[in-house]
mmCIF file of C-alpha atoms in Angstrom:
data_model
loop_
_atom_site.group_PDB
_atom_site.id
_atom_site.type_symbol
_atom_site.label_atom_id
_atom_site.label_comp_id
_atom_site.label_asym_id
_atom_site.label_seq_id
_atom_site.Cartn_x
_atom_site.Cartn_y
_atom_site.Cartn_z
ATOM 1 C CA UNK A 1 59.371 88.282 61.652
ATOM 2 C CA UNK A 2 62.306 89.372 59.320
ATOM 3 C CA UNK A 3 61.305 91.498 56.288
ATOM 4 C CA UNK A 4 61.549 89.364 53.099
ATOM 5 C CA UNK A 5 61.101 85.901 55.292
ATOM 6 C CA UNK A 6 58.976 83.232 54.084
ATOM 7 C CA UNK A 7 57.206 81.522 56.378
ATOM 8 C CA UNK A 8 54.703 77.687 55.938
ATOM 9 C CA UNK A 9 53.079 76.174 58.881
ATOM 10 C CA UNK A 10 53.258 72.472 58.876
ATOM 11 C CA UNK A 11 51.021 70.444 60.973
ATOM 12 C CA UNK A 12 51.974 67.512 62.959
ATOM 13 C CA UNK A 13 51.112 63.911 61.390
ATOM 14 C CA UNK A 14 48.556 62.152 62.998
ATOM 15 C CA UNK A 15 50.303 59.660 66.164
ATOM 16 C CA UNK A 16 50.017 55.322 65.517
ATOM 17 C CA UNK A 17 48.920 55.836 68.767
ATOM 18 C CA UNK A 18 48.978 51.698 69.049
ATOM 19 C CA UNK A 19 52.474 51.452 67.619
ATOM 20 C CA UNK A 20 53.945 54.160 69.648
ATOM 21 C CA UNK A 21 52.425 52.612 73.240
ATOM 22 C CA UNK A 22 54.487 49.729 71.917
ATOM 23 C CA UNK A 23 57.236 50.878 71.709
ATOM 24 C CA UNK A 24 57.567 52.566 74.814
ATOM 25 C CA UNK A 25 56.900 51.362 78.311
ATOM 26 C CA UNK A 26 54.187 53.295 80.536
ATOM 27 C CA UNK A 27 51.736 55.836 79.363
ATOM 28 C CA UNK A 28 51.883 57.430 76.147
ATOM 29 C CA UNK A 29 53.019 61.297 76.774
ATOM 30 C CA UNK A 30 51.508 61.502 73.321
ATOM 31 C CA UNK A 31 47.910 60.494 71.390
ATOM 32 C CA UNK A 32 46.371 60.732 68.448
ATOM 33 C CA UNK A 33 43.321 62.690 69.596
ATOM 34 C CA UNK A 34 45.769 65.287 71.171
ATOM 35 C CA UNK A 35 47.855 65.710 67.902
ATOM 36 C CA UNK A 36 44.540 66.274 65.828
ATOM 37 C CA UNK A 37 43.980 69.163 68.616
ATOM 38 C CA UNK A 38 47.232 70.685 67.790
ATOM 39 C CA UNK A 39 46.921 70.250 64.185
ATOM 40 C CA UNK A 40 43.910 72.433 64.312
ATOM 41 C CA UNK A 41 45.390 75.083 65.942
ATOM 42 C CA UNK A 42 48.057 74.717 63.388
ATOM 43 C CA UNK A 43 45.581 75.241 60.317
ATOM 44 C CA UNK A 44 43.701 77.994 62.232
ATOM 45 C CA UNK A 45 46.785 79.836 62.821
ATOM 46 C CA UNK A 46 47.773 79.881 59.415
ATOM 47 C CA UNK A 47 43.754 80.911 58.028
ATOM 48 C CA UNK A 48 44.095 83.708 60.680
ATOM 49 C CA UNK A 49 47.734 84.854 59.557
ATOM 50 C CA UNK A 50 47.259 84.351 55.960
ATOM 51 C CA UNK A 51 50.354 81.949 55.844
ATOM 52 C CA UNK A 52 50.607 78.459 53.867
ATOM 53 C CA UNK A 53 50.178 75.590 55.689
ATOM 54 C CA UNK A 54 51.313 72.310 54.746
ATOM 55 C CA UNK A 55 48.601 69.817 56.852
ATOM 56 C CA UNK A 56 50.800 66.943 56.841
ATOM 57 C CA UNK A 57 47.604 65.538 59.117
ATOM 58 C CA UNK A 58 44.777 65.849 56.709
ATOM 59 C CA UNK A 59 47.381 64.387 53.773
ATOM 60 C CA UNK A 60 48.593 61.597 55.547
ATOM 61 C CA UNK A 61 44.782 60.518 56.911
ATOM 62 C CA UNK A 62 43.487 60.688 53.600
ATOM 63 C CA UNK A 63 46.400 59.253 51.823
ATOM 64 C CA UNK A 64 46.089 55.663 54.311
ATOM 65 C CA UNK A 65 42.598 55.592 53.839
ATOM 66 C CA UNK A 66 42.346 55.959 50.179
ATOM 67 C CA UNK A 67 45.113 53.446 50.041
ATOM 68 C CA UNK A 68 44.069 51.006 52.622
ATOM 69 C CA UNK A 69 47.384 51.506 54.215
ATOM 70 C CA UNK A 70 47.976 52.210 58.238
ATOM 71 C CA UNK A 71 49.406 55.086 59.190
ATOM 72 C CA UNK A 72 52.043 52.869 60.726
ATOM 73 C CA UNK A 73 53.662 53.055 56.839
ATOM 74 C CA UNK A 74 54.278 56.525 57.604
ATOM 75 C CA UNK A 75 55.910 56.218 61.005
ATOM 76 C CA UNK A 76 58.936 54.501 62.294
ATOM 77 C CA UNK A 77 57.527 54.495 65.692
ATOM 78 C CA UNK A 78 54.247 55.644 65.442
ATOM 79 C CA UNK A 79 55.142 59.544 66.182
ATOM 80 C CA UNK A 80 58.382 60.201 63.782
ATOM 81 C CA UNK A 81 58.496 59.966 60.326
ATOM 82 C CA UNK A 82 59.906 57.392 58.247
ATOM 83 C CA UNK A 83 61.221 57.205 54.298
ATOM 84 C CA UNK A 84 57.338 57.150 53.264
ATOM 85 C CA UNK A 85 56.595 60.008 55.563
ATOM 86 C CA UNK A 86 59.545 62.335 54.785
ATOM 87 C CA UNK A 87 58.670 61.405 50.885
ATOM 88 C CA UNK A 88 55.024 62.500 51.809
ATOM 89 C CA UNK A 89 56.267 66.365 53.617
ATOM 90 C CA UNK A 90 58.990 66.444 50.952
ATOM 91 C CA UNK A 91 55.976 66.411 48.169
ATOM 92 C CA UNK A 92 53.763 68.625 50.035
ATOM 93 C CA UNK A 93 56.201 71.684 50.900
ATOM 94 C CA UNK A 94 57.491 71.338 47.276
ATOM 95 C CA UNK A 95 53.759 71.775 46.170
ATOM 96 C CA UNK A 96 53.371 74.776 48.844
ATOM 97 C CA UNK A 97 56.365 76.589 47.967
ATOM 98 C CA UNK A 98 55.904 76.218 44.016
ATOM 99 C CA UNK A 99 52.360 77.655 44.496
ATOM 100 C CA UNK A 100 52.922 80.053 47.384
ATOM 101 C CA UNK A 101 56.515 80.989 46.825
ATOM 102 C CA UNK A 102 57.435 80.750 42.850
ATOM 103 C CA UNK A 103 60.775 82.667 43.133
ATOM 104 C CA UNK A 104 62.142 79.803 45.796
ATOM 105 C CA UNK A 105 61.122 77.111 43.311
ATOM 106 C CA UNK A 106 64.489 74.392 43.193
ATOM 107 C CA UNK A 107 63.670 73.860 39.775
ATOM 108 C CA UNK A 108 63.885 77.705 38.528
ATOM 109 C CA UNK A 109 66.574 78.561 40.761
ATOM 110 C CA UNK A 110 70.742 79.025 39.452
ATOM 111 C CA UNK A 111 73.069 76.853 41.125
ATOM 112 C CA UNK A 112 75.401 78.480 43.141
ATOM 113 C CA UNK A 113 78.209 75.781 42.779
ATOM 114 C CA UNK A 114 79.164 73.908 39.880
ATOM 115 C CA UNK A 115 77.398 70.662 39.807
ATOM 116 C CA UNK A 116 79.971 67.608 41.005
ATOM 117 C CA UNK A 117 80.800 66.153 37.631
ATOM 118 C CA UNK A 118 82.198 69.943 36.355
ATOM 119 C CA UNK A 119 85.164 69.034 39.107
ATOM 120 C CA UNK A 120 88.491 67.019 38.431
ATOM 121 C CA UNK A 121 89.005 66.030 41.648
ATOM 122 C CA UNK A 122 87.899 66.033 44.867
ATOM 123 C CA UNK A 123 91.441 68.603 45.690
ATOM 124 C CA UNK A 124 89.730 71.274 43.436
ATOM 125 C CA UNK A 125 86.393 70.559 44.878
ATOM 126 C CA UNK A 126 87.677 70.921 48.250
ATOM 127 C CA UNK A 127 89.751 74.042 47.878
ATOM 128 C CA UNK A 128 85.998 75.737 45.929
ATOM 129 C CA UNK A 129 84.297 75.133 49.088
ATOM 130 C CA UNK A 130 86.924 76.312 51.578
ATOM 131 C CA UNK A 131 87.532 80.079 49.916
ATOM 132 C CA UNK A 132 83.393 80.128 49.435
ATOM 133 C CA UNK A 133 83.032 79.778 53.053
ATOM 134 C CA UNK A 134 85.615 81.968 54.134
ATOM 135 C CA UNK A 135 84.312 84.872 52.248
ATOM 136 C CA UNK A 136 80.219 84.736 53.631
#
């Protein structure tokens, strides 16, 4: 690992496993039970490294049961994310890099650029980024 890197485990959500049969034709090459598996290796990893881990799993399980909501509300087609499930990880590595990592906190951290409304025009804002990424 490089010195100075910061490293969270996230854990796969849990598969719509009716949803994503279908969607596709044939077998599923992917299940529920066999993403729970992984997940668990995921969160075992991370107790035996001593790293953060996000368990997207555990959050999104207990977040459409509390709610009475399928996981299909999290899934576009039953294995990938969707607006609610990117909104979901969004909120959880925000939480586990505010508590794990406070110096990397968006909220404390400078900008680097001037915000869009500090520009003219989009000339001025386009020559800024041109000389910035010539000189890195």
């Amino acid at each position: 690992m490089v010195a100075g890197a910061r490293v969270l485990l996230v854990t796969p959500p849990p598969v719509a496993d009716r949803l994503y049969e279908s969607l596709f034709e044939g077998p599923a090459d992917r299940c529920c039970e066999g993403t729970r598996l992984y997940a668990d290796a995921v969160r075992t990893l991370a107790e035996e490294l001593r790293i953060p881990c996000v368990d997207l799993w555990t959050a999104m399980e207990t977040t459409a049961t509390s709610t009475n909501t399928p996981l299909d509300s999290f899934l576009w087609d039953g294995l990938h994310l969707n607006a609610n499930g990117n909104d979901l990880l969004f909120n959880l590595l925000l939480q586990a890099i505010k508590s794990n990592y406070p110096e990397l906190n968006p909220d404390s951290m400078p900008f680097v650029v001037p915000g869009h409304l500090d520009f003219a025009n989009l000339d001025e804002l386009t020559h800024m980024l041109a000389h910035s990424t010539k000189s890195q």
